[in-house]
């Protein structure tokens, strides 16, 4: 978690089902190439399991 190149916009339907970002993730989300939105997350920090099967997210127009 040192680059923020994995920035994604999680679809609204899934955002509330994810744990809140850690302090480190929150800080990294301030350094993304594209604007941060309420649904912004670092995809490398999302731990997938059965409950998140089907999660969808979009990628920003710009990445580093
Ligand atoms: S912050 Fe570098 S891959 Fe996620």
mmCIF file with all atom_site columns, C-alpha atoms and ligand atoms in Angstrom:
data_model
loop_
_atom_site.group_PDB
_atom_site.id
_atom_site.type_symbol
_atom_site.label_atom_id
_atom_site.label_alt_id
_atom_site.label_comp_id
_atom_site.label_asym_id
_atom_site.label_entity_id
_atom_site.label_seq_id
_atom_site.pdbx_PDB_ins_code
_atom_site.Cartn_x
_atom_site.Cartn_y
_atom_site.Cartn_z
_atom_site.occupancy
_atom_site.B_iso_or_equiv
_atom_site.pdbx_formal_charge
_atom_site.auth_seq_id
_atom_site.auth_comp_id
_atom_site.auth_asym_id
_atom_site.auth_atom_id
_atom_site.pdbx_PDB_model_num
ATOM   1  C  CA  . UNK A 1 1  ? 0.000   0.000   0.000   1.00 0.00 ? 1  UNK A CA  1
ATOM   2  C  CA  . UNK A 1 2  ? 2.473   2.576   -1.177  1.00 0.00 ? 2  UNK A CA  1
ATOM   3  C  CA  . UNK A 1 3  ? 1.408   3.611   -4.661  1.00 0.00 ? 3  UNK A CA  1
ATOM   4  C  CA  . UNK A 1 4  ? -2.401  4.099   -4.946  1.00 0.00 ? 4  UNK A CA  1
ATOM   5  C  CA  . UNK A 1 5  ? -2.319  2.758   -8.506  1.00 0.00 ? 5  UNK A CA  1
ATOM   6  C  CA  . UNK A 1 6  ? -5.057  0.326   -7.522  1.00 0.00 ? 6  UNK A CA  1
ATOM   7  C  CA  . UNK A 1 7  ? -7.570  3.128   -6.886  1.00 0.00 ? 7  UNK A CA  1
ATOM   8  C  CA  . UNK A 1 8  ? -11.112 2.066   -7.774  1.00 0.00 ? 8  UNK A CA  1
ATOM   9  C  CA  . UNK A 1 9  ? -14.623 3.384   -7.352  1.00 0.00 ? 9  UNK A CA  1
ATOM   10 C  CA  . UNK A 1 10 ? -16.649 0.655   -5.689  1.00 0.00 ? 10 UNK A CA  1
ATOM   11 C  CA  . UNK A 1 11 ? -20.238 0.520   -6.908  1.00 0.00 ? 11 UNK A CA  1
ATOM   12 C  CA  . UNK A 1 12 ? -22.668 2.121   -4.456  1.00 0.00 ? 12 UNK A CA  1
ATOM   13 C  CA  . UNK A 1 13 ? -24.455 -1.162  -3.737  1.00 0.00 ? 13 UNK A CA  1
ATOM   14 C  CA  . UNK A 1 14 ? -21.216 -2.629  -2.390  1.00 0.00 ? 14 UNK A CA  1
ATOM   15 C  CA  . UNK A 1 15 ? -19.628 0.274   -0.559  1.00 0.00 ? 15 UNK A CA  1
ATOM   16 C  CA  . UNK A 1 16 ? -21.459 -0.245  2.746   1.00 0.00 ? 16 UNK A CA  1
ATOM   17 C  CA  . UNK A 1 17 ? -20.580 -3.939  2.730   1.00 0.00 ? 17 UNK A CA  1
ATOM   18 C  CA  . UNK A 1 18 ? -16.874 -3.241  2.943   1.00 0.00 ? 18 UNK A CA  1
ATOM   19 C  CA  . UNK A 1 19 ? -15.050 -2.549  6.185   1.00 0.00 ? 19 UNK A CA  1
ATOM   20 C  CA  . UNK A 1 20 ? -13.997 1.055   6.609   1.00 0.00 ? 20 UNK A CA  1
ATOM   21 C  CA  . UNK A 1 21 ? -10.592 1.912   5.178   1.00 0.00 ? 21 UNK A CA  1
ATOM   22 C  CA  . UNK A 1 22 ? -7.684  1.788   7.579   1.00 0.00 ? 22 UNK A CA  1
ATOM   23 C  CA  . UNK A 1 23 ? -5.904  5.018   8.504   1.00 0.00 ? 23 UNK A CA  1
ATOM   24 C  CA  . UNK A 1 24 ? -3.129  4.149   6.062   1.00 0.00 ? 24 UNK A CA  1
ATOM   25 C  CA  . UNK A 1 25 ? -5.562  3.464   3.230   1.00 0.00 ? 25 UNK A CA  1
ATOM   26 C  CA  . UNK A 1 26 ? -7.399  6.666   4.017   1.00 0.00 ? 26 UNK A CA  1
ATOM   27 C  CA  . UNK A 1 27 ? -4.141  8.605   3.822   1.00 0.00 ? 27 UNK A CA  1
ATOM   28 C  CA  . UNK A 1 28 ? -3.169  6.970   0.534   1.00 0.00 ? 28 UNK A CA  1
ATOM   29 C  CA  . UNK A 1 29 ? -6.564  7.820   -0.944  1.00 0.00 ? 29 UNK A CA  1
ATOM   30 C  CA  . UNK A 1 30 ? -5.572  11.471  -0.590  1.00 0.00 ? 30 UNK A CA  1
ATOM   31 C  CA  . UNK A 1 31 ? -2.763  10.880  -3.113  1.00 0.00 ? 31 UNK A CA  1
ATOM   32 C  CA  . UNK A 1 32 ? -4.646  9.310   -6.011  1.00 0.00 ? 32 UNK A CA  1
ATOM   33 C  CA  . UNK A 1 33 ? -4.186  10.604  -9.552  1.00 0.00 ? 33 UNK A CA  1
ATOM   34 C  CA  . UNK A 1 34 ? -7.934  10.901  -10.075 1.00 0.00 ? 34 UNK A CA  1
ATOM   35 C  CA  . UNK A 1 35 ? -10.344 12.637  -7.751  1.00 0.00 ? 35 UNK A CA  1
ATOM   36 C  CA  . UNK A 1 36 ? -11.249 10.849  -4.558  1.00 0.00 ? 36 UNK A CA  1
ATOM   37 C  CA  . UNK A 1 37 ? -14.943 10.049  -4.230  1.00 0.00 ? 37 UNK A CA  1
ATOM   38 C  CA  . UNK A 1 38 ? -16.957 8.671   -1.292  1.00 0.00 ? 38 UNK A CA  1
ATOM   39 C  CA  . UNK A 1 39 ? -16.740 5.239   -2.925  1.00 0.00 ? 39 UNK A CA  1
ATOM   40 C  CA  . UNK A 1 40 ? -12.986 5.370   -3.528  1.00 0.00 ? 40 UNK A CA  1
ATOM   41 C  CA  . UNK A 1 41 ? -10.973 2.442   -2.247  1.00 0.00 ? 41 UNK A CA  1
ATOM   42 C  CA  . UNK A 1 42 ? -7.607  0.863   -2.833  1.00 0.00 ? 42 UNK A CA  1
ATOM   43 C  CA  . UNK A 1 43 ? -8.470  -2.468  -4.391  1.00 0.00 ? 43 UNK A CA  1
ATOM   44 C  CA  . UNK A 1 44 ? -5.349  -4.110  -2.973  1.00 0.00 ? 44 UNK A CA  1
ATOM   45 C  CA  . UNK A 1 45 ? -6.837  -3.609  0.482   1.00 0.00 ? 45 UNK A CA  1
ATOM   46 C  CA  . UNK A 1 46 ? -10.155 -5.330  -0.238  1.00 0.00 ? 46 UNK A CA  1
ATOM   47 C  CA  . UNK A 1 47 ? -10.045 -8.858  1.086   1.00 0.00 ? 47 UNK A CA  1
ATOM   48 C  CA  . UNK A 1 48 ? -12.436 -10.860 -1.041  1.00 0.00 ? 48 UNK A CA  1
ATOM   49 C  CA  . UNK A 1 49 ? -14.561 -13.608 0.419   1.00 0.00 ? 49 UNK A CA  1
ATOM   50 C  CA  . UNK A 1 50 ? -17.853 -15.306 -0.409  1.00 0.00 ? 50 UNK A CA  1
ATOM   51 C  CA  . UNK A 1 51 ? -19.864 -12.360 0.928   1.00 0.00 ? 51 UNK A CA  1
ATOM   52 C  CA  . UNK A 1 52 ? -18.211 -10.062 -1.583  1.00 0.00 ? 52 UNK A CA  1
ATOM   53 C  CA  . UNK A 1 53 ? -18.749 -12.384 -4.527  1.00 0.00 ? 53 UNK A CA  1
ATOM   54 C  CA  . UNK A 1 54 ? -20.046 -10.235 -7.386  1.00 0.00 ? 54 UNK A CA  1
ATOM   55 C  CA  . UNK A 1 55 ? -18.552 -6.974  -6.126  1.00 0.00 ? 55 UNK A CA  1
ATOM   56 C  CA  . UNK A 1 56 ? -18.170 -4.485  -8.942  1.00 0.00 ? 56 UNK A CA  1
ATOM   57 C  CA  . UNK A 1 57 ? -16.019 -1.396  -9.195  1.00 0.00 ? 57 UNK A CA  1
ATOM   58 C  CA  . UNK A 1 58 ? -14.920 1.048   -11.841 1.00 0.00 ? 58 UNK A CA  1
ATOM   59 C  CA  . UNK A 1 59 ? -11.466 2.349   -12.533 1.00 0.00 ? 59 UNK A CA  1
ATOM   60 C  CA  . UNK A 1 60 ? -10.680 6.064   -12.732 1.00 0.00 ? 60 UNK A CA  1
ATOM   61 C  CA  . UNK A 1 61 ? -9.879  7.706   -16.053 1.00 0.00 ? 61 UNK A CA  1
ATOM   62 C  CA  . UNK A 1 62 ? -6.377  8.425   -14.779 1.00 0.00 ? 62 UNK A CA  1
ATOM   63 C  CA  . UNK A 1 63 ? -3.913  6.351   -12.794 1.00 0.00 ? 63 UNK A CA  1
ATOM   64 C  CA  . UNK A 1 64 ? -0.257  6.908   -12.063 1.00 0.00 ? 64 UNK A CA  1
HETATM 65 S  S1  . LIG B 2 .  ? -1.607  0.892   -3.022  1.00 0.00 ? 1  LIG B S1  1
HETATM 66 FE FE1 . LIG B 2 .  ? -0.194  0.022   -4.393  1.00 0.00 ? 1  LIG B FE1 1
HETATM 67 S  S2  . LIG B 2 .  ? -1.304  -1.674  -5.239  1.00 0.00 ? 1  LIG B S2  1
HETATM 68 FE FE2 . LIG B 2 .  ? -2.686  -0.781  -3.854  1.00 0.00 ? 1  LIG B FE2 1
#
